[in-house]
Each structure stands twice: as structure tokens, then as C-alpha cells.
Short mmCIF file of C-alpha atoms in Angstrom, two decimals:
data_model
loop_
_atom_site.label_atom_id
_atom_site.label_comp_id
_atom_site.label_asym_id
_atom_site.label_seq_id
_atom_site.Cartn_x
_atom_site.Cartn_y
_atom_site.Cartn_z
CA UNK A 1 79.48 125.35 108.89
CA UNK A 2 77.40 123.33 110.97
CA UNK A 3 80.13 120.97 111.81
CA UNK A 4 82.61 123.81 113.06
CA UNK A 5 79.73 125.55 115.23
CA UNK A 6 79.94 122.20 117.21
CA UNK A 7 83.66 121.73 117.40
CA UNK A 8 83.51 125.54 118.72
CA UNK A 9 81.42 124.11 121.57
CA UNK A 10 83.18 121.26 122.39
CA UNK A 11 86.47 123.04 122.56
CA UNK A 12 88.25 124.04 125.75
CA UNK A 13 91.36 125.48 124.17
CA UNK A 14 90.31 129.09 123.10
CA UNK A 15 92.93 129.50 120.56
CA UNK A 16 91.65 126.90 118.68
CA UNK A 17 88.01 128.16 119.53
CA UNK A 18 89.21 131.82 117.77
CA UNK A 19 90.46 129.73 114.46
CA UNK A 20 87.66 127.73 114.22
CA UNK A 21 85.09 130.98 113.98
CA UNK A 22 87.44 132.45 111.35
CA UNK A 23 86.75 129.75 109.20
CA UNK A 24 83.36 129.33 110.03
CA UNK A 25 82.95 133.34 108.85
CA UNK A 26 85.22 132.60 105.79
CA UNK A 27 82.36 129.49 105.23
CA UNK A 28 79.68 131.99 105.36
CA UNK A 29 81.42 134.38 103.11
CA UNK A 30 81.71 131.68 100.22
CA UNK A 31 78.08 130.57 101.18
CA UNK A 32 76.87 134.06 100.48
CA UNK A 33 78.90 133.99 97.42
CA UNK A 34 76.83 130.92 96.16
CA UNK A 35 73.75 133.15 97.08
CA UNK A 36 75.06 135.81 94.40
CA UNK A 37 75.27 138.69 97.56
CA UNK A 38 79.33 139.57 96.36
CA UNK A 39 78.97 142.56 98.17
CA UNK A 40 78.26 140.78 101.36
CA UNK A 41 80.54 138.27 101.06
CA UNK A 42 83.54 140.58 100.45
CA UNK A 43 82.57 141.96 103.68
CA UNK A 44 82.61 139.25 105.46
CA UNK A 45 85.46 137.64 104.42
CA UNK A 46 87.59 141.13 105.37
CA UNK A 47 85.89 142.23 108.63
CA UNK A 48 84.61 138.68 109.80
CA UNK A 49 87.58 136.29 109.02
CA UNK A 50 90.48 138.84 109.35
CA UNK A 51 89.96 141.98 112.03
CA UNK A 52 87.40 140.24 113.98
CA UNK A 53 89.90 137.30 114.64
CA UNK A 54 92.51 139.14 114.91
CA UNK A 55 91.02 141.15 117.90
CA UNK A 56 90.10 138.15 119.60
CA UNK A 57 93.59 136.95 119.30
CA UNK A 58 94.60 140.20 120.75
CA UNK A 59 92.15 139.90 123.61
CA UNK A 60 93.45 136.25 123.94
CA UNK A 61 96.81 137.30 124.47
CA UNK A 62 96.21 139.49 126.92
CA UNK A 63 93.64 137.02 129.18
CA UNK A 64 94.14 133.39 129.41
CA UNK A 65 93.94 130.95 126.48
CA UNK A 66 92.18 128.09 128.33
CA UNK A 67 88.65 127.68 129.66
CA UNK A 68 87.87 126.21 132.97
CA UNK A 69 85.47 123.35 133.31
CA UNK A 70 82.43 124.40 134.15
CA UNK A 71 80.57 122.65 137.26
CA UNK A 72 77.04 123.65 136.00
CA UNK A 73 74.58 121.27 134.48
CA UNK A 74 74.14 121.46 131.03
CA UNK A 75 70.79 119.30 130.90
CA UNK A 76 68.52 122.90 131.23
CA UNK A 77 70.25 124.81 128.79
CA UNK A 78 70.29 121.71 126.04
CA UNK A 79 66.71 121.32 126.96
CA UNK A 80 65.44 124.84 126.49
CA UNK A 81 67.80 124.98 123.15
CA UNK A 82 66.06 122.16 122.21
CA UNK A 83 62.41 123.76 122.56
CA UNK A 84 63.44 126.65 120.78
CA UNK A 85 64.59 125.07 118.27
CA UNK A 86 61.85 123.06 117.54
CA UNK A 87 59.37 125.91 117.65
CA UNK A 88 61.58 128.33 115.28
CA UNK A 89 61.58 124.67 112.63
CA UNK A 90 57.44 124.47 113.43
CA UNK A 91 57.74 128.33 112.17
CA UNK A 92 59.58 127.74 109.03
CA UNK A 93 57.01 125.61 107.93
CA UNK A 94 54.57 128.17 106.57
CA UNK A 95 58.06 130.40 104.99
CA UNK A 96 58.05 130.78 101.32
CA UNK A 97 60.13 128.21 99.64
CA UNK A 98 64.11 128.76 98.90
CA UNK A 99 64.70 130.46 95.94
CA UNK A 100 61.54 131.66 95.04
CA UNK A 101 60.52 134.76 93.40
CA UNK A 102 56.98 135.63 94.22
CA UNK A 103 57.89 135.68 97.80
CA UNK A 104 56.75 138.50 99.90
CA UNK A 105 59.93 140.12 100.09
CA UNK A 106 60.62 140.27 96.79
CA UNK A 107 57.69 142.03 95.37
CA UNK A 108 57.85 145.00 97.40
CA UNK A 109 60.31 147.98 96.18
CA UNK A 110 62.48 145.63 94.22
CA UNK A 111 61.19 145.77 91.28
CA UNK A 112 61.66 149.96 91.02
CA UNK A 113 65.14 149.77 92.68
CA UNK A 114 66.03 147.61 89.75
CA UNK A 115 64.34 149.17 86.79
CA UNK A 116 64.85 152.81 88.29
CA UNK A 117 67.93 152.98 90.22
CA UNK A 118 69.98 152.31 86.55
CA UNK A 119 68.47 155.99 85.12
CA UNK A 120 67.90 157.74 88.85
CA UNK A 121 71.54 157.13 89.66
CA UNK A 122 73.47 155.85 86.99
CA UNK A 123 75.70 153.29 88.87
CA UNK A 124 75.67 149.58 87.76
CA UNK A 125 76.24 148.49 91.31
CA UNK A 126 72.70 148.33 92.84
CA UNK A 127 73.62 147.85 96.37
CA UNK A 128 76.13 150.77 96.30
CA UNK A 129 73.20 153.31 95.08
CA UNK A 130 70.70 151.61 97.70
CA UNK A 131 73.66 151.90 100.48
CA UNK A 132 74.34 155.34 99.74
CA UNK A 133 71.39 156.88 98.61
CA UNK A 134 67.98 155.67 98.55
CA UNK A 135 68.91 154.69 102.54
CA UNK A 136 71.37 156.97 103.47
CA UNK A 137 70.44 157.99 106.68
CA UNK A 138 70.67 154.44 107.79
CA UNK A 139 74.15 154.06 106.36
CA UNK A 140 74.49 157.67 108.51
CA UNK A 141 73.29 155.72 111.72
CA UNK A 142 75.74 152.95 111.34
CA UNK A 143 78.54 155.36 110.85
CA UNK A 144 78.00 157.12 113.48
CA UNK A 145 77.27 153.53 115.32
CA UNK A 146 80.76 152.18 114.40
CA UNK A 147 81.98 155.55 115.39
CA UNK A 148 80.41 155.42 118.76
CA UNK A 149 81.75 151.48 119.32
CA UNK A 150 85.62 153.01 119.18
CA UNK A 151 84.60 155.79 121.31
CA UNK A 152 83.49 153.05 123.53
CA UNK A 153 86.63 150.72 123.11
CA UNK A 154 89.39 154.24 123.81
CA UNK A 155 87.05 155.29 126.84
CA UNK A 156 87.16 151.62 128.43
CA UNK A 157 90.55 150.86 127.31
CA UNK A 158 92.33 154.08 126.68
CA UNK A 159 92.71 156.86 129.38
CA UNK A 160 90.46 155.57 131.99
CA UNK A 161 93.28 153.18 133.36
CA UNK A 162 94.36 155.62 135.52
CA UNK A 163 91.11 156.05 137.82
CA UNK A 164 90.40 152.67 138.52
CA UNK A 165 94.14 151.75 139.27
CA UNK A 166 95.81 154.70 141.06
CA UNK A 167 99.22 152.84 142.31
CA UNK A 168 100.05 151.29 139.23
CA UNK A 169 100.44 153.18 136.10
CA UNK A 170 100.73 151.09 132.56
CA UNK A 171 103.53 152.53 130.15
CA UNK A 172 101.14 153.06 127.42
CA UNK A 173 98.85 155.17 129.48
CA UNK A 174 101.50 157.42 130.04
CA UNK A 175 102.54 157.66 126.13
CA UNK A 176 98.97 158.27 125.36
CA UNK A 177 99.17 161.29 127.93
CA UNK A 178 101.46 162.88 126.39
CA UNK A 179 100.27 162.88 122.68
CA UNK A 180 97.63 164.47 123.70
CA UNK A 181 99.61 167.04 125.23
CA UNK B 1 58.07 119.48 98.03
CA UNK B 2 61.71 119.49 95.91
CA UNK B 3 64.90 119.14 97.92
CA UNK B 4 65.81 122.79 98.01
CA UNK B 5 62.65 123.40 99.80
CA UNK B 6 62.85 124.82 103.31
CA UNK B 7 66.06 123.35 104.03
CA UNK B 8 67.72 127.11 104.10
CA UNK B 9 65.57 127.95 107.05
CA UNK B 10 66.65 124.91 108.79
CA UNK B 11 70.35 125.37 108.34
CA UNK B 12 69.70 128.93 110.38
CA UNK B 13 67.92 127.45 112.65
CA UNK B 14 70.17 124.69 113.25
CA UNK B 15 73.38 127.44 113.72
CA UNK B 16 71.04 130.00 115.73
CA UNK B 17 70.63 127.35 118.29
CA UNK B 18 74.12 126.11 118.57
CA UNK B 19 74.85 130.10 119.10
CA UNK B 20 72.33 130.43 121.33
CA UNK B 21 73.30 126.89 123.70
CA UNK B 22 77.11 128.38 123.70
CA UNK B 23 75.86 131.81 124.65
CA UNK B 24 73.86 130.33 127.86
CA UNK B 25 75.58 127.16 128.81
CA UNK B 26 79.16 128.03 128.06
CA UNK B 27 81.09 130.10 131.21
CA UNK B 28 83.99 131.95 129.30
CA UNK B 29 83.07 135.81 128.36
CA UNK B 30 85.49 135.31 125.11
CA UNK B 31 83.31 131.71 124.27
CA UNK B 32 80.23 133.92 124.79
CA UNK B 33 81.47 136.34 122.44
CA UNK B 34 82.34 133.64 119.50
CA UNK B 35 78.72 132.58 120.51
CA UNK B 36 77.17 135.64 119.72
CA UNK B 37 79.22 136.23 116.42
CA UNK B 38 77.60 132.84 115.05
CA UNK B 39 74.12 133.66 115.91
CA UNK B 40 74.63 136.71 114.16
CA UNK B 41 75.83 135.15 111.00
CA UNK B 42 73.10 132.75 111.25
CA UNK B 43 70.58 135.87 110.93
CA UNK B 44 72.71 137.28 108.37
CA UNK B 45 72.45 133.91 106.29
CA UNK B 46 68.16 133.69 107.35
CA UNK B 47 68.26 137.38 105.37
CA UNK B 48 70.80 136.47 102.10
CA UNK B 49 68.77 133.08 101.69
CA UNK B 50 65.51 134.70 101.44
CA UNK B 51 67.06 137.60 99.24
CA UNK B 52 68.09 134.82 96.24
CA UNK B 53 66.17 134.01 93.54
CA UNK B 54 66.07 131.50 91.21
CA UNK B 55 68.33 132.27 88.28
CA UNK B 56 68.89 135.56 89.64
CA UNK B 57 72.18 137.45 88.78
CA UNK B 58 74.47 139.32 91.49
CA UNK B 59 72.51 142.87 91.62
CA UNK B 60 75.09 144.38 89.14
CA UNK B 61 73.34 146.54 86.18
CA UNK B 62 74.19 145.15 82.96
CA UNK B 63 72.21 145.39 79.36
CA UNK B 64 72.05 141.16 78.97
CA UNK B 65 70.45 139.98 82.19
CA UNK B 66 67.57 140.42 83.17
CA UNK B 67 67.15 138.90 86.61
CA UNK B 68 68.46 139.94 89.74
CA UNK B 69 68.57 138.90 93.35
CA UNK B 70 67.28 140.99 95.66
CA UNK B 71 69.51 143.81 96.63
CA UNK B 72 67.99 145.29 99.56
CA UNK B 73 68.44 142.40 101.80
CA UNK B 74 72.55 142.60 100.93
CA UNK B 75 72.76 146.46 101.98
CA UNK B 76 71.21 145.90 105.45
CA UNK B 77 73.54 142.85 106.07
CA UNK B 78 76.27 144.80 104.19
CA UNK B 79 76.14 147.53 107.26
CA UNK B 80 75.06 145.16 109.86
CA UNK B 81 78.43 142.69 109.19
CA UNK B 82 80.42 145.93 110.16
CA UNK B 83 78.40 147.16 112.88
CA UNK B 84 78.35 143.91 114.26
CA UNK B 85 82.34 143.74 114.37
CA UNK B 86 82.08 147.01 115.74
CA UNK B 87 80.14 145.84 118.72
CA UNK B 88 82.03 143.05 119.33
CA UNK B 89 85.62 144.81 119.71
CA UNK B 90 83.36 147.17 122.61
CA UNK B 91 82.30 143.31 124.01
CA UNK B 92 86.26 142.46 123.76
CA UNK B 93 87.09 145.64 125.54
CA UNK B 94 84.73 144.56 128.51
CA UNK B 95 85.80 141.81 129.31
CA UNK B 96 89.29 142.67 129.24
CA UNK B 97 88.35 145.31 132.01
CA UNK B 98 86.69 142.38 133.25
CA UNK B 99 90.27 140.51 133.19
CA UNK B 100 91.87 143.93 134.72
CA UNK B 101 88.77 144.56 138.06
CA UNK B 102 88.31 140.16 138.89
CA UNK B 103 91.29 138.58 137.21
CA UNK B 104 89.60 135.95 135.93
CA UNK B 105 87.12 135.89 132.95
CA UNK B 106 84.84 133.23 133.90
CA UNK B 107 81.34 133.56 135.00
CA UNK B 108 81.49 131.06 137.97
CA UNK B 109 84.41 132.65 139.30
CA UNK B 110 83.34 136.07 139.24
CA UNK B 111 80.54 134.90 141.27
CA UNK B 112 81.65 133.36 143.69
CA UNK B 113 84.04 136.62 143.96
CA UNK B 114 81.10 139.20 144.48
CA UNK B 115 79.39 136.47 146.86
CA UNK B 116 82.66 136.77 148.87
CA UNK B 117 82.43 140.51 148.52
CA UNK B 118 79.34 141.25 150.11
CA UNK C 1 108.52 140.13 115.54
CA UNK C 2 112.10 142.14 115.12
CA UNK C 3 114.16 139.26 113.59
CA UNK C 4 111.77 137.36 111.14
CA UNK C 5 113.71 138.59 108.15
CA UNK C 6 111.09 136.74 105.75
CA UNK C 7 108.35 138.59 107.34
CA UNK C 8 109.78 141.32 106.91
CA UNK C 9 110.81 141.66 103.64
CA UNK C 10 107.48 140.37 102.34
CA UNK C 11 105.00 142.72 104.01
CA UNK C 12 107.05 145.56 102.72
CA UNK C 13 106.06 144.61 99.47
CA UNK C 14 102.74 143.51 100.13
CA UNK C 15 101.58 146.96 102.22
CA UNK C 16 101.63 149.17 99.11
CA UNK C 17 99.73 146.46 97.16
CA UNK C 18 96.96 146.30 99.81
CA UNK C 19 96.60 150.19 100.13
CA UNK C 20 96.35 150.14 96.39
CA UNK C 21 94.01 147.34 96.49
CA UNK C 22 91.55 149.12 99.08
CA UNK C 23 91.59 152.57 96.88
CA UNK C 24 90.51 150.50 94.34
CA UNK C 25 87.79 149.04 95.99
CA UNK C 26 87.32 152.00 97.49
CA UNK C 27 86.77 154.33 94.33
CA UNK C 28 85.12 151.06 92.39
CA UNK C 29 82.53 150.44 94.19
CA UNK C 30 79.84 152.07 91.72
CA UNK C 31 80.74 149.51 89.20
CA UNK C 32 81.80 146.38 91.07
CA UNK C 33 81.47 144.57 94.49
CA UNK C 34 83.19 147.17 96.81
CA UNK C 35 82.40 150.18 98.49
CA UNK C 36 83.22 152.21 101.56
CA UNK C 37 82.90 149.52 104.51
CA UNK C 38 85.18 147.13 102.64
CA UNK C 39 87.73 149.24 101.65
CA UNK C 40 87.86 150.91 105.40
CA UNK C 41 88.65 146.95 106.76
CA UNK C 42 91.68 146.30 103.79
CA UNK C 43 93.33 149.90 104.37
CA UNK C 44 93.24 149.17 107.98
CA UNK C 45 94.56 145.60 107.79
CA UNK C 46 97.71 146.94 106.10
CA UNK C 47 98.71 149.49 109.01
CA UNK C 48 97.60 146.71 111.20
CA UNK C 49 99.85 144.47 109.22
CA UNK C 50 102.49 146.81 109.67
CA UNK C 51 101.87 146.93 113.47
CA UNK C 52 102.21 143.37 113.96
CA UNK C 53 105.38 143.16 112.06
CA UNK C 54 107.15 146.05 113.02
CA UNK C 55 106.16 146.17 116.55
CA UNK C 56 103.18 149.18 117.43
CA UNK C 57 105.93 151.87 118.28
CA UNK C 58 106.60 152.21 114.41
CA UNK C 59 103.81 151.70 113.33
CA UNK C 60 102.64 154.59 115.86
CA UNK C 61 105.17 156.80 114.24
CA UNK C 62 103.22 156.03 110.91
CA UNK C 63 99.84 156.78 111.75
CA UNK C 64 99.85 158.88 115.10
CA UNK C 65 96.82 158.56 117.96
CA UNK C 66 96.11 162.20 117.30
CA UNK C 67 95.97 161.47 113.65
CA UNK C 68 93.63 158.33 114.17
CA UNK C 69 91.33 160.47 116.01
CA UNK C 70 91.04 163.40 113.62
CA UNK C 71 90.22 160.93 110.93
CA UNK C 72 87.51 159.03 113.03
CA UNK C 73 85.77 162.63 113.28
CA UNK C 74 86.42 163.84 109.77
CA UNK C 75 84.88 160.77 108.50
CA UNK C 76 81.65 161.39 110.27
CA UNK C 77 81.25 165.24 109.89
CA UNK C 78 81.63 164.65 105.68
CA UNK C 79 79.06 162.41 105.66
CA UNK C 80 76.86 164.61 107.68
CA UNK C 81 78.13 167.53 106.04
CA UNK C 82 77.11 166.30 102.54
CA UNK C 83 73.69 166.39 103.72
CA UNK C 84 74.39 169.83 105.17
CA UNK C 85 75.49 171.08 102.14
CA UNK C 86 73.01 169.28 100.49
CA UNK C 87 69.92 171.45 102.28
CA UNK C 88 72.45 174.69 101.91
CA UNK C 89 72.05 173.90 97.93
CA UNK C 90 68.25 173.85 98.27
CA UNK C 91 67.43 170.39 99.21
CA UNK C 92 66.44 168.00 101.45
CA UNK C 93 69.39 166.60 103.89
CA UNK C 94 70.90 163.72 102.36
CA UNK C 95 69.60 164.53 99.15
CA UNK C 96 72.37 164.24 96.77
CA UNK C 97 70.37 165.69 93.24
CA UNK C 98 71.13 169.32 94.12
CA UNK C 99 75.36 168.75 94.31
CA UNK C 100 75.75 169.33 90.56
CA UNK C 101 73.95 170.83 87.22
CA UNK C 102 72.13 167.58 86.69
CA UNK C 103 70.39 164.56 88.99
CA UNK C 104 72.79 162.16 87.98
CA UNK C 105 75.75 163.76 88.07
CA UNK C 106 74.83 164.67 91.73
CA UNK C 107 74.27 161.42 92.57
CA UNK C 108 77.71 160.51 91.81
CA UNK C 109 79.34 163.44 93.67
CA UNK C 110 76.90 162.39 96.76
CA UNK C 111 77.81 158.77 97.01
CA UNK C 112 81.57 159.38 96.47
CA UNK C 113 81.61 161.68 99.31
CA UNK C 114 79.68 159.53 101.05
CA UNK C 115 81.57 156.41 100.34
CA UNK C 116 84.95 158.15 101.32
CA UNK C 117 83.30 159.65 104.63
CA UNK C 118 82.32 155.61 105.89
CA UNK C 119 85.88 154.65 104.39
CA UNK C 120 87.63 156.98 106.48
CA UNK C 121 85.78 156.18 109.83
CA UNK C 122 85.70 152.25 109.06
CA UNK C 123 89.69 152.52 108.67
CA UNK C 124 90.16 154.81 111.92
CA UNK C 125 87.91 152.71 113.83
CA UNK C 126 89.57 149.73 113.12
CA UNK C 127 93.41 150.95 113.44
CA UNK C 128 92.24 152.64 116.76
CA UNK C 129 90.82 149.04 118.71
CA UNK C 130 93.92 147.88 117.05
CA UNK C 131 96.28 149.75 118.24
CA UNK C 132 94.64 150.04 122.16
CA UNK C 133 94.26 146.54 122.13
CA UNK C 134 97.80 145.78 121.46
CA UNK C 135 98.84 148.52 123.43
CA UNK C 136 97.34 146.39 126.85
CA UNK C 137 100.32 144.90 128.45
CA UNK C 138 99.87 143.25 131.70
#
């Protein structure tokens, strides 16, 4: 993973660039795999590797596929990465170690979501009953989040067109006009 | 200390930063983007590493195990993986209104454009 | 795409497979990996499948903008009218014990409703960017 997070750096050519971070998020989905979250990795491996790739493509197409050189120096930028980087590894020191089970965030809560949720709900799949109901008015908020992101993505992309560009009015703008008539 | 160790932390760290150099050195809004996608998946792996346990099952009920992983972890990343491509088709969207307004989509030239502008 | 005749013929047969495959992971969730985010993404990938093979007109014809819409909304207002009905029934919002005779039984009628509401907006939502990103021509 770590190897195609460089090559995605060092790349001008942006198709390429798109590729590579569908197989980095197909790397994390069989990474997560190895970490027993299946429901995660499922996830990822639909919404990460295919439609986020595929938009990108799309967006792609529609700009230009190559990055320009960039003038700028990249000696500040390496150097505060650098910093950061070392303080976040001076952090980890103190973390609890990888894979262990009296770590603080495994005492709290877990224990009663997996004794309890068995008998409260009576669904096998403990991340579905957590997702649904013991937090469902996050899994609300996100809705209404992913609802609000297309919203977003009809208002900037959708009818709008028209205002900023007066003389020159796409085909598909049009089309769009008249389903909603 | 036994080679599993800390090494997870490091690994996130490691892909945070390369998300976060490509994110502030890089020029190209679609670059930036990609940037952003893998410093989110390197918080998504920070929160699945720290959710396994040793020996622990996938958080599936069943009669013969008896260790789990921790679930909770997995339904916050669950929604946050979809949320997060959510976000980044409104980040897509941008910049190709960016593409439409300047006709370019990188940084330096945009600047220069506004600096020409005013 | 018009005259890839291998292309075609083989996402005809796959599309039915993948919109069986994402009820199934839709309506499987409570036993298996799955759920209502996952199965959104797959039923989505097949129209978009369709779009990219058959060029967006058709697949507009399919699955209309109107239609799209509706769905994006619909998928919302069931989840938040589960809770609604939930504090009609004598509960709290979003509590799912009161939608049936017994706790459990409730709990499954909740979180299928609930699963199908995030399915339905997670499809629309993607088939929508799809669609007005491919739409862009210039």
C-alpha cells in the first residue's frame, strides 16, 4: 500500500494516478479483511475501488488527463511532512500494542454489545444491529449526509449551468428542463 | 517488544503523511482529491487496527466462538467509507466547475488568473 | 460503446445477476457481511454498468431523473418515518421495540426498514452523480 501511495506521488499522468488509488483501496479492503472487519471491507472494495474510480474517471474525461509541472519548491512541504510525521511516530509510542485485548477501547461497551445484542436483537450480524439500532441516529445523520452530498453534486452540476453561462446552453441542460416539466 | 508491536500505528502514519505531502505540495485539484482519499483510508485503517484482537473472530454471532473483534470500530468506518465517497463526488463536482469558470484545474494557474483579474 | 458486440452481450447477462446479488446482500445483512450501504453501491453499479455500455440516453429511459429523485427522498423520509412511527406507537424516535407484539420481533421490522431506507438513498445517490457526471459534455 505504501509502495502505491508513492508511485501516486510521483506520477504526472492522472490516468494512471486514478488506477493506482483503486488498487490501493482494493489493498485496504483485503487488509481489513486480514483484520476480520468483512463488513468494512465489502464496503470498501464496492464504493472505494469501483464508484469512487469510476467518478474520477468521469471527472478525468471531462478535464485534462495530465498534470503540469509545478514550479514551486517542494523542500517546505517535505520538511513540515517530515515533522509531522515524526511527532504523530513519538505519539504512537505510548498506544496500546497491536492486537491486544485489554486495550482501552475494547473494554468499554463491547463486552454488552456482544453478550446482549444476540438476545436484545436477535441478529447474528453484530455490526448490522449496532448500525441500525443501538446508533441509529448516527446512521440517520449519514443518510441524510450522503443525501445532502447529491443535492450538492445536481445543484453545482445540474441546473445551475444556465446562470453562470447565459450564451451558451449545454444539450443536457436543456433535457433536464424538460423532465422536470 | 514482539514484532507485531506498534508497527500498525506506523504503517498509518507512514500513509497519513504521504496523503498529507500530496495534499499540500501537489498543484492538481484531481491529485489533491486522490490525496485526500488516502489519508482517509489511512484513518480508517488507524480505527480497524485498533478494533482487532488477538484470536478474535469477525463480529458474527455464532454458538462455538467465543471471541470477537471489536464491532463498534467497523460500524463507524462502515458509514464513514460511504460518506466519505459521498464527499468526494461534491469535491469532483467543484472542480469541474472549477474546469468550466478558469479552464484550467491547476492551482498555479488559477492564480496567476485572479492576480491578472484584479 | 454502440458496436462492442462482446460487451454487450455479456453485461446483459451479468445486470440481472448483480441486481440479484445486491437484494441479497441487501435482505442478508442480519446474518452475513452486508447491509444497506453495500447493497445501495452494487444495485447502482449495475444501472451504471448499463449506462456505460448502452450509452446514458437508454439507460435514462431505464431509470428516469424524476424517478432518481423521488427515490433519493423516499429513502430518507422511511428512515425518518420509522422513527416517526416509532413515537406514534408509544416510543421513543428511533426506537424500534414498539413496531411489533414483541422486542425482538420489532427489532427486525426496524432494521429492515431501516436497511432498505439507506439502500434506496445509497443507490439514488450514486446513479444521480453518475448520471450528471456523464451527462457534462464540453
Amino acid at each position: 500500500m505504501a509502495c502505491t501511495a508513492f508511485a501516486i506521488i510521483r506520477l504526472r499522468n492522472l490516468f494512471s494516478v486514478v488506477i493506482l488509488s483503486g488498487i490501493f483501496s482494493l489493498l485496504a479492503a483485503s487488509l481489513y479483511v486480514l483484520l476480520t472487519a468483512v463488513d468494512v471491507a465489502f464496503t470498501e472494495a464496492s464504493v472505494g475501488a469501483g464508484i469512487s474510480t469510476l467518478l474520477m474517471l468521469a471527472t478525468l474525461a471531462i478535464t485534462s488527463e495530465y498534470e503540469k509541472k509545478s514550479e514551486r519548491s517542494t523542500l517546505l512541504p517535505k520538511s513540515i511532512v517530515i515533522v509531522t510525521g515524526a511527532v504523530l511516530i513519538y505519539g504512537t509510542l505510548d498506544m496500546p500494542l497491536y492486537g491486544a485485548a485489554d486495550a482501552p477501547a475494547n473494554l468499554h461497551l463491547i463486552q454488552r454489545f456482544i453478550e446482549e445484542s444476540g438476545k436484545e436483537i436477535g441478529i447474528p450480524n453484530i455490526v448490522t444491529s449496532i448500525l441500525a439500532s443501538y446508533r441509529g441516529y448516527d446512521t440517520l445523520g449519514e443518510t441524510v449526509v450522503i443525501f445532502t452530498a447529491a443535492i450538492g453534486v445536481l445543484v453545482l452540476l445540474g441546473h445551475g449551468r444556465n446562470r453562470w453561462r447565459p450564451g451558451k446552453q449545454p444539450k443536457i441542460a436543456r433535457d433536464e428542463q424538460e423532465e422536470e416539466v | 517488544m514482539e514484532f507485531p508491536g506498534l508497527i500498525n500505528y506506523w504503517i498509518v502514519v507512514v500513509l497519513m503523511m504521504s496523503g498529507f505531502y500530496i495534499v499540500i505540495s501537489q498543484g492538481n485539484f484531481v491529485k489533491k482529491i486522490v490525496g485526500l482519499n488516502i489519508f482517509q483510508v489511512s484513518v480508517f485503517v488507524l480505527y480497524i487496527s485498533m478494533s482487532k484482537i488477538d484470536g478474535g473472530a469477525a463480529p458474527i454471532l455464532d454458538e462455538a466462538i467465543k471471541n470477537y473483534s471489536n464491532p463498534l470500530p467497523h460500524v463507524l468506518i462502515l458509514t464513514a467509507i460511504v460518506v466519505g465517497v459521498a464527499t468526494t463526488a461534491l469535491g469532483l463536482a467543484l472542480i469541474v466547475r472549477i474546469k468550466d469558470a478558469y479552464g484550467t484545474i491547476e492551482e498555479d494557474e488559477i492564480i496567476v488568473q485572479e492576480r491578472n483579474d484584479s | 460503446m454502440n458496436n462492442h458486440s462482446i460487451l454487450r452481450v455479456v453485461s446483459k447477462f451479468m445486470i440481472p445477476y448483480i441486481l440479484l446479488f445486491a437484494l441479497y446482500v441487501q435482505f442478508h445483512g442480519d446474518f452475513g457481511p452486508g447491509g444497506g450501504f453495500q447493497a445501495g453501491v452494487i444495485f447502482a453499479a449495475a444501472f451504471i454498468l448499463y449506462g456505460l455500455i448502452f450509452g446514458i440516453e437508454a439507460a435514462r429511459k431505464v431509470l428516469p431523473a424524476t424517478a432518481t429523485r423521488i427515490l433519493l427522498c423516499a429513502g430518507v423520509l422511511l428512515y425518518a418515518g420509522v422513527g416517526v412511527a416509532g413515537i406514534l406507537l408509544g416510543g421513543n424516535y428511533l426506537d424500534y421495540n414498539v413496531l411489533a407484539e414483541n422486542a425482538q420481533a420489532g427489532q427486525h421490522l426496524g432494521i429492515f426498514l431501516v436497511e432498505f431506507g439507506v439502500g434506496t438513498t445509497v443507490a439514488a445517490t450514486m446513479v444521480t452523480v453518475f448520471f450528471v457526471f456523464a451527462g457534462q459534455d464540453f
